[in-house]
CSV table of C-alpha atoms and ligand atoms in Angstrom, one decimal:
chain,number,residue,atom,x,y,z
L,1,MET,CA,0.0,0.0,0.0
L,2,GLY,CA,1.2,3.5,-0.8
L,3,LEU,CA,0.8,5.6,2.3
L,4,GLN,CA,1.3,9.1,0.8
L,5,TRP,CA,0.2,10.7,-2.6
L,6,GLY,CA,1.6,7.9,-4.8
L,7,ASP,CA,5.1,7.2,-6.2
L,8,GLU,CA,6.4,5.9,-2.9
L,9,GLY,CA,8.3,3.1,-4.6
L,10,LYS,CA,5.6,0.4,-4.7
L,11,GLY,CA,7.0,-1.1,-7.9
L,12,LYS,CA,10.4,-1.6,-6.4
L,13,VAL,CA,9.0,-3.1,-3.2
L,14,VAL,CA,6.7,-5.5,-5.0
L,15,ASP,CA,9.7,-6.7,-7.1
L,16,VAL,CA,11.8,-7.2,-3.9
L,17,LEU,CA,9.0,-9.0,-2.1
L,18,THR,CA,7.8,-11.2,-5.0
L,19,PRO,CA,10.2,-14.1,-4.2
L,20,ARG,CA,8.1,-14.7,-1.0
L,21,TYR,CA,4.9,-15.0,-3.2
L,22,ARG,CA,3.6,-17.0,-6.1
L,23,VAL,CA,0.9,-14.6,-7.2
L,24,VAL,CA,0.9,-10.8,-7.5
L,25,ALA,CA,-2.4,-9.0,-8.2
L,26,ARG,CA,-3.3,-5.4,-8.8
L,27,PHE,CA,-6.7,-4.5,-7.4
L,28,GLN,CA,-7.4,-0.9,-8.4
L,29,GLY,CA,-6.4,1.9,-10.7
L,30,GLY,CA,-5.1,1.6,-14.2
L,31,PRO,CA,-2.6,3.3,-16.5
L,32,ASN,CA,-2.5,6.4,-14.2
L,33,ALA,CA,0.0,4.3,-12.2
L,34,GLY,CA,3.7,4.3,-13.1
L,35,HIS,CA,5.7,1.7,-11.1
L,36,SER,CA,9.5,1.7,-11.6
L,37,LEU,CA,11.8,-1.3,-11.2
L,38,ARG,CA,15.5,-1.6,-11.6
L,39,PHE,CA,17.6,-4.8,-11.6
L,40,ASP,CA,20.6,-6.2,-13.4
L,41,GLY,CA,21.3,-2.8,-14.9
L,42,LYS,CA,17.9,-2.6,-16.6
L,43,SER,CA,15.0,-0.2,-15.8
L,44,PHE,CA,11.3,-0.7,-16.4
L,45,ILE,CA,8.1,1.3,-15.8
L,46,LEU,CA,4.9,-0.6,-15.4
L,47,SER,CA,1.4,0.9,-15.6
L,48,THR,CA,-1.2,-1.8,-15.8
L,49,ILE,CA,0.9,-5.0,-15.4
L,50,PRO,CA,1.7,-6.1,-11.8
L,51,SER,CA,5.3,-5.7,-10.8
L,52,GLY,CA,5.8,-9.5,-10.3
L,53,ILE,CA,6.0,-10.0,-14.0
L,54,PHE,CA,9.8,-10.3,-14.1
L,55,ARG,CA,10.0,-13.2,-11.8
L,56,ASN,CA,9.7,-16.7,-13.2
L,57,GLY,CA,6.9,-18.9,-11.9
L,58,VAL,CA,4.9,-16.0,-10.6
L,59,ILE,CA,1.3,-15.5,-11.8
L,60,ASN,CA,0.3,-11.9,-12.3
L,61,ILE,CA,-3.4,-10.9,-12.1
L,62,ILE,CA,-5.2,-7.8,-13.4
L,63,GLY,CA,-7.9,-7.8,-10.7
L,64,ASN,CA,-11.6,-6.9,-11.1
L,65,GLY,CA,-11.1,-3.5,-9.4
L,66,MET,CA,-8.9,-2.3,-12.2
L,67,VAL,CA,-9.7,-0.2,-15.2
L,68,VAL,CA,-7.8,-1.4,-18.3
L,69,ASP,CA,-6.9,0.6,-21.4
L,70,PRO,CA,-6.2,-2.0,-24.2
L,71,ASN,CA,-4.1,0.5,-26.1
L,72,THR,CA,-1.6,1.3,-23.3
L,73,LEU,CA,-1.7,-2.2,-22.0
L,74,VAL,CA,-0.7,-3.8,-25.4
L,75,LYS,CA,2.1,-1.3,-25.8
L,76,GLU,CA,3.3,-2.2,-22.3
L,77,ILE,CA,3.1,-6.0,-23.2
L,78,HIS,CA,5.1,-5.5,-26.4
L,79,GLY,CA,7.7,-3.4,-24.5
L,80,LEU,CA,8.2,-6.3,-22.1
L,81,GLU,CA,8.3,-8.9,-24.8
L,82,ALA,CA,10.9,-6.9,-26.7
L,83,ALA,CA,13.0,-7.1,-23.5
L,84,GLY,CA,12.6,-10.9,-23.4
L,85,VAL,CA,9.9,-11.2,-20.8
L,86,ASP,CA,7.3,-13.9,-21.4
L,87,VAL,CA,4.1,-12.0,-20.5
L,88,MET,CA,1.4,-14.2,-22.0
L,89,SER,CA,2.0,-17.3,-19.8
L,90,LYS,CA,2.2,-15.2,-16.6
L,91,LEU,CA,-0.6,-12.6,-17.0
L,92,TYR,CA,-4.3,-13.3,-16.2
L,93,PHE,CA,-7.2,-11.0,-16.5
L,94,SER,CA,-10.3,-10.8,-14.3
L,95,LYS,CA,-13.3,-10.9,-16.6
L,96,LYS,CA,-14.8,-8.3,-14.2
L,97,ALA,CA,-12.1,-5.7,-14.7
L,98,HIS,CA,-13.5,-2.6,-16.5
L,99,LEU,CA,-12.5,-1.2,-19.9
L,100,ILE,CA,-11.2,2.3,-20.6
L,101,LEU,CA,-12.6,3.5,-24.0
L,102,PRO,CA,-10.9,6.1,-26.1
L,103,THR,CA,-13.8,8.4,-25.3
L,104,HIS,CA,-13.1,8.0,-21.6
L,105,ARG,CA,-9.8,9.7,-22.2
L,106,ALA,CA,-11.4,12.5,-24.2
L,107,LEU,CA,-14.0,12.9,-21.4
L,108,ASP,CA,-11.1,13.2,-18.8
L,109,ALA,CA,-9.6,16.0,-20.8
L,110,ALA,CA,-12.9,17.7,-21.3
L,111,ALA,CA,-13.8,17.6,-17.6
L,112,GLU,CA,-10.4,18.9,-16.6
L,113,ALA,CA,-10.5,21.7,-19.1
L,114,ALA,CA,-14.0,22.7,-17.8
L,115,LYS,CA,-12.6,22.9,-14.2
L,116,GLY,CA,-10.1,25.6,-15.2
L,117,GLU,CA,-8.2,26.8,-12.1
L,118,THR,CA,-9.6,24.0,-9.9
L,119,LYS,CA,-8.5,21.2,-12.2
L,120,ILE,CA,-7.3,18.0,-10.4
L,121,GLY,CA,-4.2,17.5,-12.4
L,122,SER,CA,-5.4,14.1,-13.6
L,123,THR,CA,-3.0,12.0,-15.6
L,124,LEU,CA,-5.7,12.1,-18.3
L,125,LYS,CA,-5.7,8.4,-18.8
L,126,GLY,CA,-9.5,8.2,-18.6
L,127,ILE,CA,-9.6,6.8,-15.0
L,128,GLY,CA,-12.3,9.1,-13.6
L,129,PRO,CA,-14.8,8.7,-16.5
L,130,ALA,CA,-14.2,4.9,-16.6
L,131,TYR,CA,-15.0,4.5,-12.9
L,132,MET,CA,-18.0,6.8,-13.3
L,133,ASP,CA,-19.4,4.5,-15.9
L,134,LYS,CA,-18.7,1.5,-13.6
L,135,THR,CA,-20.6,2.9,-10.7
L,136,GLY,CA,-23.2,4.4,-13.1
L,137,ARG,CA,-23.7,0.8,-14.3
L,138,ASN,CA,-23.0,1.7,-18.0
L,139,ALA,CA,-19.5,0.2,-18.4
L,140,LEU,CA,-18.0,-2.6,-20.5
L,141,ARG,CA,-15.9,-5.2,-18.8
L,142,MET,CA,-13.0,-7.3,-20.0
L,143,GLY,CA,-15.2,-10.4,-20.2
L,144,ASP,CA,-17.5,-8.5,-22.6
L,145,ILE,CA,-14.8,-8.5,-25.3
L,146,LEU,CA,-15.6,-12.2,-25.8
L,147,ALA,CA,-19.3,-11.5,-26.4
L,148,HIS,CA,-20.7,-11.7,-30.0
L,149,ASP,CA,-22.3,-8.3,-29.7
L,150,PHE,CA,-19.3,-6.5,-28.1
L,151,LYS,CA,-19.0,-4.0,-31.0
L,152,HIS,CA,-22.7,-3.1,-30.7
L,153,ARG,CA,-22.3,-2.5,-26.9
L,154,TYR,CA,-19.2,-0.5,-27.5
L,155,ALA,CA,-20.9,1.7,-30.0
L,156,ARG,CA,-23.8,2.4,-27.7
L,157,LEU,CA,-21.5,3.6,-24.9
L,158,ARG,CA,-19.3,5.5,-27.3
L,159,ASP,CA,-22.3,7.4,-28.7
L,160,LYS,CA,-23.4,8.4,-25.2
L,161,HIS,CA,-19.9,9.7,-24.6
L,162,ILE,CA,-19.9,11.6,-27.9
L,163,HIS,CA,-23.1,13.3,-26.8
L,164,LEU,CA,-21.5,14.2,-23.4
L,165,LEU,CA,-18.4,15.5,-25.1
L,166,GLY,CA,-20.7,17.7,-27.2
L,167,CYS,CA,-22.1,19.2,-23.9
L,168,TYR,CA,-18.5,20.2,-23.0
L,169,GLY,CA,-18.1,21.7,-26.5
L,170,PHE,CA,-15.6,19.0,-27.5
L,171,GLU,CA,-15.6,17.6,-31.0
L,172,TYR,CA,-14.6,13.9,-31.2
L,173,GLU,CA,-13.7,11.9,-34.2
L,174,PRO,CA,-14.0,8.3,-33.2
L,175,HIS,CA,-12.4,6.8,-36.3
L,176,LYS,CA,-9.0,8.4,-35.3
L,177,HIS,CA,-8.8,6.2,-32.2
L,178,GLU,CA,-11.0,3.2,-32.7
L,179,LYS,CA,-8.9,1.2,-35.1
L,180,GLU,CA,-5.9,0.9,-32.7
L,181,TRP,CA,-8.2,0.2,-29.8
L,182,PHE,CA,-9.9,-2.7,-31.5
L,183,GLU,CA,-6.6,-4.1,-32.7
L,184,ALA,CA,-5.5,-4.1,-29.1
L,185,ILE,CA,-8.7,-5.8,-28.0
L,186,ASP,CA,-8.1,-8.5,-30.6
L,187,TYR,CA,-4.6,-9.1,-29.3
L,188,LEU,CA,-5.9,-9.3,-25.7
L,189,ARG,CA,-8.4,-12.0,-26.6
L,190,LYS,CA,-5.4,-14.4,-26.7
L,191,PHE,CA,-4.9,-14.1,-23.0
L,192,ALA,CA,-6.4,-16.0,-20.1
L,193,PHE,CA,-9.6,-14.4,-18.8
L,194,ILE,CA,-10.5,-15.8,-15.4
L,195,ASP,CA,-12.9,-15.5,-12.5
L,196,SER,CA,-10.1,-14.1,-10.5
L,197,GLU,CA,-12.1,-14.0,-7.2
L,198,TYR,CA,-12.3,-17.8,-7.3
L,199,ALA,CA,-8.7,-18.2,-8.5
L,200,ILE,CA,-7.3,-16.0,-5.7
L,201,ASN,CA,-9.4,-17.6,-3.0
L,202,ASP,CA,-8.4,-21.1,-4.3
L,203,TYR,CA,-4.7,-20.0,-4.0
L,204,ILE,CA,-5.3,-18.7,-0.5
L,205,ASP,CA,-7.1,-21.9,0.6
L,206,GLU,CA,-4.2,-24.0,-0.8
L,207,GLY,CA,-1.8,-21.9,1.3
L,208,ILE,CA,-0.2,-20.3,-1.8
L,209,PRO,CA,0.8,-16.8,-0.8
L,210,VAL,CA,-0.7,-13.9,-2.7
L,211,LEU,CA,0.7,-10.3,-2.8
L,212,ALA,CA,-1.7,-7.5,-3.6
L,213,GLU,CA,0.0,-4.5,-5.3
L,214,GLY,CA,-1.5,-1.1,-4.5
L,215,ALA,CA,-1.4,1.8,-7.0
L,216,GLN,CA,-1.6,5.5,-6.1
L,217,GLY,CA,-1.6,6.2,-2.4
L,218,THR,CA,-3.8,6.5,0.7
L,219,LEU,CA,-4.0,10.3,0.4
L,220,LEU,CA,-5.4,9.9,-3.2
L,221,ASP,CA,-8.1,7.5,-1.9
L,222,ILE,CA,-11.6,8.4,-3.2
L,223,ASP,CA,-13.0,8.4,0.4
L,224,PHE,CA,-10.1,9.3,2.6
L,225,GLY,CA,-7.8,11.3,0.4
L,226,THR,CA,-7.7,15.1,0.0
L,227,TYR,CA,-11.0,15.1,-1.9
L,228,PRO,CA,-11.7,16.2,-4.6
L,229,TYR,CA,-8.0,16.1,-5.4
L,230,VAL,CA,-7.9,12.3,-5.4
L,231,THR,CA,-8.2,9.4,-7.9
L,232,SER,CA,-11.4,7.5,-8.4
L,233,SER,CA,-10.7,4.3,-6.7
L,234,THR,CA,-10.2,2.8,-3.2
L,235,THR,CA,-6.4,2.9,-2.8
L,236,THR,CA,-6.4,1.7,0.8
L,237,CYS,CA,-6.4,-1.9,2.0
L,238,ALA,CA,-10.2,-2.1,1.8
L,239,GLY,CA,-9.7,-2.0,-2.0
L,240,VAL,CA,-8.1,-5.4,-1.9
L,241,CYS,CA,-11.4,-6.8,-0.6
L,242,THR,CA,-13.5,-5.3,-3.3
L,243,GLY,CA,-10.9,-5.3,-6.1
L,244,LEU,CA,-9.9,-8.9,-5.8
L,245,GLY,CA,-12.7,-10.5,-3.9
L,246,VAL,CA,-10.6,-11.3,-0.8
L,247,ALA,CA,-12.6,-11.2,2.5
L,248,PRO,CA,-11.2,-9.0,5.2
L,249,THR,CA,-10.5,-12.0,7.5
L,250,LYS,CA,-8.1,-13.4,4.8
L,251,ILE,CA,-5.8,-10.4,4.7
L,252,GLY,CA,-2.5,-11.1,6.4
L,253,ASN,CA,0.5,-8.7,6.4
L,254,VAL,CA,-0.1,-5.2,5.3
L,255,TYR,CA,3.0,-3.5,3.9
L,256,GLY,CA,2.8,0.3,4.1
L,257,ILE,CA,5.3,2.1,1.8
L,258,PHE,CA,6.4,5.7,2.3
L,259,LYS,CA,9.2,7.9,1.2
L,260,ALA,CA,11.6,9.4,3.8
L,261,TYR,CA,10.1,12.7,2.7
L,262,ALA,CA,7.0,13.6,0.8
L,263,THR,CA,5.9,14.3,-2.8
L,264,ARG,CA,2.8,15.0,-4.7
L,265,VAL,CA,2.1,15.3,-8.4
L,266,GLY,CA,-1.0,17.2,-9.7
L,267,GLY,CA,-3.2,19.7,-7.8
L,268,GLY,CA,-4.5,19.6,-4.2
L,269,PRO,CA,-3.3,20.3,-0.6
L,270,PHE,CA,0.1,19.3,0.6
L,271,PRO,CA,0.7,20.8,4.1
L,272,THR,CA,4.5,20.1,4.3
L,273,GLU,CA,5.2,21.2,0.7
L,274,LEU,CA,8.5,23.2,0.4
L,275,PHE,CA,8.6,26.1,-2.1
L,276,ASP,CA,12.2,27.0,-1.3
L,277,GLU,CA,15.7,25.7,-2.2
L,278,THR,CA,15.2,22.7,0.1
L,279,GLY,CA,12.2,21.6,-2.0
L,280,LYS,CA,14.1,22.1,-5.2
L,281,ARG,CA,17.0,20.1,-3.7
L,282,LEU,CA,14.7,17.2,-2.8
L,283,ARG,CA,13.3,17.2,-6.3
L,284,GLU,CA,16.7,17.2,-7.9
L,285,ILE,CA,18.4,14.6,-5.7
L,286,GLY,CA,15.3,12.4,-5.6
L,287,LYS,CA,14.7,12.8,-9.4
L,288,GLU,CA,11.1,13.7,-8.6
L,289,PHE,CA,9.6,13.8,-12.1
L,290,GLY,CA,6.5,11.8,-12.8
L,291,SER,CA,7.1,8.3,-14.4
L,292,VAL,CA,3.8,8.6,-16.4
L,293,THR,CA,3.5,12.2,-17.3
L,294,GLY,CA,7.0,13.5,-16.7
L,295,ARG,CA,5.6,16.4,-14.6
L,296,GLU,CA,7.6,17.8,-11.8
L,297,ARG,CA,6.6,16.3,-8.4
L,298,ARG,CA,6.0,18.8,-5.6
L,299,CYS,CA,8.3,18.0,-2.7
L,300,GLY,CA,8.3,18.5,1.1
L,301,TRP,CA,9.2,17.1,4.5
L,302,LEU,CA,7.7,13.9,5.8
L,303,ASP,CA,4.3,14.4,7.3
L,304,LEU,CA,3.8,12.1,10.3
L,305,VAL,CA,0.2,13.3,10.9
L,306,ALA,CA,-0.7,12.1,7.4
L,307,LEU,CA,1.4,9.0,7.7
L,308,ARG,CA,-0.2,7.8,10.9
L,309,TYR,CA,-3.6,8.4,9.4
L,310,ALA,CA,-2.6,6.2,6.5
L,311,VAL,CA,-1.2,3.5,8.9
L,312,MET,CA,-4.6,3.5,10.6
L,313,LEU,CA,-6.7,3.3,7.5
L,314,ASN,CA,-4.7,0.4,6.0
L,315,GLY,CA,-4.0,-1.5,9.2
L,316,VAL,CA,-0.4,-1.5,8.3
L,317,THR,CA,1.7,-4.2,10.0
L,318,GLU,CA,5.1,-3.4,8.5
L,319,LEU,CA,6.4,-0.1,7.3
L,320,ILE,CA,8.8,0.2,4.4
L,321,MET,CA,10.8,3.4,4.1
L,322,MET,CA,12.0,4.4,0.6
L,323,LYS,CA,14.5,6.9,-0.8
L,324,ALA,CA,16.3,7.3,2.5
L,325,ASP,CA,19.4,8.1,0.5
L,326,VAL,CA,17.9,11.3,-0.9
L,327,LEU,CA,18.3,12.8,2.6
L,328,ASN,CA,22.0,12.0,2.8
L,329,GLY,CA,23.3,15.5,2.5
L,330,PHE,CA,21.0,17.3,4.9
L,331,ASP,CA,22.3,18.8,8.2
L,332,THR,CA,18.8,18.8,9.7
L,333,ILE,CA,15.6,17.0,8.7
L,334,LYS,CA,12.2,18.1,9.7
L,335,VAL,CA,9.1,16.0,10.2
L,336,ALA,CA,5.6,17.3,10.8
L,337,VAL,CA,4.2,16.0,14.1
L,338,ASP,CA,1.1,18.2,14.5
L,339,TYR,CA,-1.0,20.7,12.5
L,340,ASP,CA,-1.7,24.2,13.7
L,341,LEU,CA,-5.3,24.9,12.7
L,342,PRO,CA,-7.3,28.1,13.2
L,343,ASP,CA,-9.1,26.4,16.1
L,344,GLY,CA,-6.0,24.8,17.8
L,345,GLN,CA,-3.3,22.2,17.4
L,346,THR,CA,-4.1,18.6,16.3
L,347,ASN,CA,-2.4,15.4,15.4
L,348,ARG,CA,-5.4,14.2,13.4
L,349,PHE,CA,-5.7,14.6,9.6
L,350,PRO,CA,-8.5,17.2,9.2
L,351,TYR,CA,-11.6,17.2,7.0
L,352,GLU,CA,-10.4,20.3,5.2
L,353,VAL,CA,-6.7,20.4,4.5
L,354,ASP,CA,-5.9,23.9,3.1
L,355,GLY,CA,-3.6,26.9,3.4
L,356,GLY,CA,-4.7,27.2,7.0
L,357,THR,CA,-3.2,23.8,7.9
L,358,LYS,CA,0.2,24.7,9.2
L,359,PRO,CA,2.5,21.8,10.0
L,360,VAL,CA,4.3,21.9,13.4
L,361,TYR,CA,7.7,20.4,12.9
L,362,ARG,CA,10.2,18.4,15.0
L,363,GLU,CA,13.7,18.9,13.8
L,364,LEU,CA,16.1,15.9,13.8
L,365,LYS,CA,19.8,15.8,13.1
L,366,GLY,CA,20.7,14.6,9.6
L,367,TRP,CA,23.2,11.8,9.2
L,368,ASN,CA,25.1,13.8,6.6
L,369,THR,CA,26.8,10.9,5.1
L,370,ASP,CA,26.3,8.5,2.2
L,371,ILE,CA,24.2,5.5,3.2
L,372,CYS,CA,23.8,4.0,-0.4
L,373,ASN,CA,26.2,1.2,0.3
L,374,VAL,CA,24.8,0.2,3.7
L,375,ARG,CA,23.2,-3.3,3.6
L,376,ARG,CA,22.7,-4.1,7.3
L,377,TRP,CA,20.7,-2.1,9.9
L,378,GLU,CA,23.7,-2.3,12.3
L,379,ASP,CA,25.8,-0.3,9.8
L,380,PHE,CA,23.5,2.8,9.6
L,381,PRO,CA,24.8,5.9,11.3
L,382,ALA,CA,23.2,6.7,14.7
L,383,GLU,CA,21.3,9.8,13.4
L,384,PHE,CA,19.7,7.7,10.7
L,385,LYS,CA,18.6,5.1,13.3
L,386,THR,CA,17.1,7.8,15.4
L,387,TYR,CA,15.1,9.1,12.4
L,388,VAL,CA,13.7,5.7,11.7
L,389,GLU,CA,13.0,5.0,15.4
L,390,PHE,CA,11.2,8.3,15.7
L,391,ILE,CA,8.9,7.4,12.9
L,392,GLU,CA,8.3,3.9,14.3
L,393,ARG,CA,7.3,5.4,17.7
L,394,TYR,CA,5.0,8.0,16.2
L,395,CYS,CA,3.2,5.4,14.0
L,396,GLY,CA,3.4,2.5,16.4
L,397,VAL,CA,4.5,0.1,13.6
L,398,PRO,CA,8.1,-1.2,12.9
L,399,VAL,CA,10.0,-0.2,9.8
L,400,MET,CA,11.0,-3.6,8.4
L,401,ILE,CA,12.5,-2.7,5.0
L,402,ILE,CA,14.6,0.4,4.1
L,403,SER,CA,15.5,1.3,0.5
L,404,VAL,CA,18.6,3.3,-0.2
L,405,GLY,CA,18.5,3.3,-4.0
L,406,PRO,CA,16.3,2.4,-7.0
L,407,ASP,CA,18.0,-1.0,-7.6
L,408,ARG,CA,16.6,-4.3,-6.3
L,409,GLU,CA,19.9,-4.8,-4.4
L,410,GLU,CA,19.8,-1.4,-2.7
L,411,THR,CA,17.5,-2.7,0.0
L,412,ILE,CA,17.9,-3.5,3.7
L,413,ILE,CA,15.6,-6.1,5.2
L,414,ARG,CA,15.6,-6.0,9.0
D,501,GDP,P1,5.6,3.8,-7.4
D,501,GDP,O1,4.6,4.5,-8.3
D,501,GDP,O2,5.1,3.8,-6.0
D,501,GDP,O3,6.0,2.5,-7.9
D,501,GDP,O4,6.9,4.7,-7.5
D,501,GDP,P2,7.5,5.4,-8.8
D,501,GDP,O5,8.2,4.3,-9.5
D,501,GDP,O6,6.6,6.2,-9.5
D,501,GDP,O7,8.5,6.4,-8.2
D,501,GDP,C1,9.6,6.0,-7.3
D,501,GDP,C2,10.9,6.5,-8.0
D,501,GDP,O8,11.9,6.4,-7.0
D,501,GDP,C3,11.3,5.6,-9.1
D,501,GDP,O9,12.0,6.4,-10.0
D,501,GDP,C4,12.3,4.6,-8.5
D,501,GDP,O10,13.3,4.1,-9.4
D,501,GDP,C5,12.9,5.5,-7.4
D,501,GDP,N1,13.3,4.8,-6.2
D,501,GDP,C6,12.7,3.8,-5.6
D,501,GDP,N2,13.3,3.5,-4.4
D,501,GDP,C7,14.4,4.4,-4.3
D,501,GDP,C8,15.4,4.6,-3.3
D,501,GDP,O11,15.4,4.0,-2.3
D,501,GDP,N3,16.2,5.6,-3.6
D,501,GDP,C9,16.2,6.4,-4.7
D,501,GDP,N4,17.1,7.3,-4.8
D,501,GDP,N5,15.3,6.2,-5.7
D,501,GDP,C10,14.4,5.2,-5.4
D,502,IMO,P1,1.4,5.5,-8.7
D,502,IMO,O1,0.7,4.1,-8.7
D,502,IMO,C1,1.1,9.8,-8.2
D,502,IMO,C2,-2.7,11.7,-9.2
D,502,IMO,C3,-2.7,12.6,-10.4
D,502,IMO,C4,-3.8,13.6,-10.0
D,502,IMO,C5,-4.8,12.6,-9.3
D,502,IMO,C6,-5.9,12.1,-10.1
D,502,IMO,O2,2.5,5.6,-9.7
D,502,IMO,O3,1.8,5.9,-7.4
D,502,IMO,P2,-6.2,10.4,-12.2
D,502,IMO,O4,-5.3,10.2,-13.4
D,502,IMO,O5,-6.2,9.2,-11.3
D,502,IMO,O6,-7.5,11.0,-12.5
D,502,IMO,O7,-5.4,11.6,-11.3
D,502,IMO,O8,-4.0,11.5,-8.8
D,502,IMO,N1,-2.2,10.3,-9.5
D,502,IMO,C7,-1.0,9.9,-9.1
D,502,IMO,N2,0.0,10.5,-8.5
D,502,IMO,N3,1.2,8.5,-8.5
D,502,IMO,C8,0.2,7.8,-9.1
D,502,IMO,O9,0.2,6.5,-9.3
D,502,IMO,C9,-0.9,8.5,-9.4
D,502,IMO,N4,-2.1,8.2,-10.1
D,502,IMO,C10,-2.8,9.3,-10.1
D,502,IMO,O10,-1.5,13.3,-10.6
D,502,IMO,O11,-3.3,14.5,-9.1
D,503,MG,MG1,4.5,6.0,-9.7
């Protein structure tokens, strides 16, 4: 689970944890995600495909809670195949995952343009409109592509979208986009379409460990994020129940992933955001540019009020701290431990997070030394251990994995 505003390093963590599992499943989101992995001198970015795809003998499932854009997915598959990865034998689709139509992307762009100043900063991948059609009970599902009247059902939904686009004053030429989309659909028909809720429960019952890979982050959750500056799915642990068909009683470890500082891409509140040289430094050292859109990520100090909120919402049992190395050169490091609000101080994440939400910081001494080559907890400098232990005490959960670089090997497991 991502505990912040996304891009915490979930892709890397899933890749590192996969040897403990035989199944990796995504349960929400779609091509708005960009999960980076690096190993053996190679780098990859995954959007729709689970991050277990590089490990042999691991089944990867596109869960029912996801929204799938055939165009971007097929490009992703071809990219992996070109790099020698056998995707077809390892990737299964839930028949109940929903489809992103070309018109969903157009609607995303139209809705954002109509919002003007208050735009969300969506990745414009059609996520919001696709989930709106799902909950509005209009959508097409992966399983529908096998139906004889799929084209007819598609045309009906497309025409409705074209009408809506007209209301936004958007003109749309379907023929520009449809050919590629249908070619992609044809390609996807070769894959295994399964009742993934049965498959996953069968694995669990047989004692086969399953890893669920979150996308986005808790503060982008449709219910608990900084609404309306959120994504359109349940990004918290509850999404695993609805997005894979796993009962709450069957959930085991919950890995909560966070950066040693904080970032956000797109619009919306961010109490610990830094607009100064320090923010710029974090962005440059942390290479904080979006993996999907290339946009600059906004940067700031670690917000423990928000982190503890996320730990609570997900029921996190183990914390995983990423990008610790980015703070190598700082004399002092700040963490927000409270918010100063117009009506007093609080350590609870408020209903309305806005300019009036002033973080109250605790200043800790930086380690001011390179930790990239550290591979054992014992070898970290004392100031670093103090930083980690402060976070553990505040959140009430141990930090079990620490990442000190983008590569698979740059990982310390306690
Ligand atoms: P995700 O969306 O949660 O999978 O995260 P992203 O892949 O979008 O963003 C994380 C970025 O940080 C990627 O560019 C990773 O290669 C990189 N990264 C991951 N872990 C570390 C780390 O410990 N240190 C550094 N410097 N970079 C990291
Ligand atoms: P991963 O899985 C960071 C942000 C967008 C925008 C808001 C809504 O890589 O962590 P959407 O396209 O869902 O309508 O955008 O959410 N956003 C992300 N930010 N990482 C992501 O995914 C994101 N997915 C969406 O920037 O602010
Ligand atoms: Mg990302």
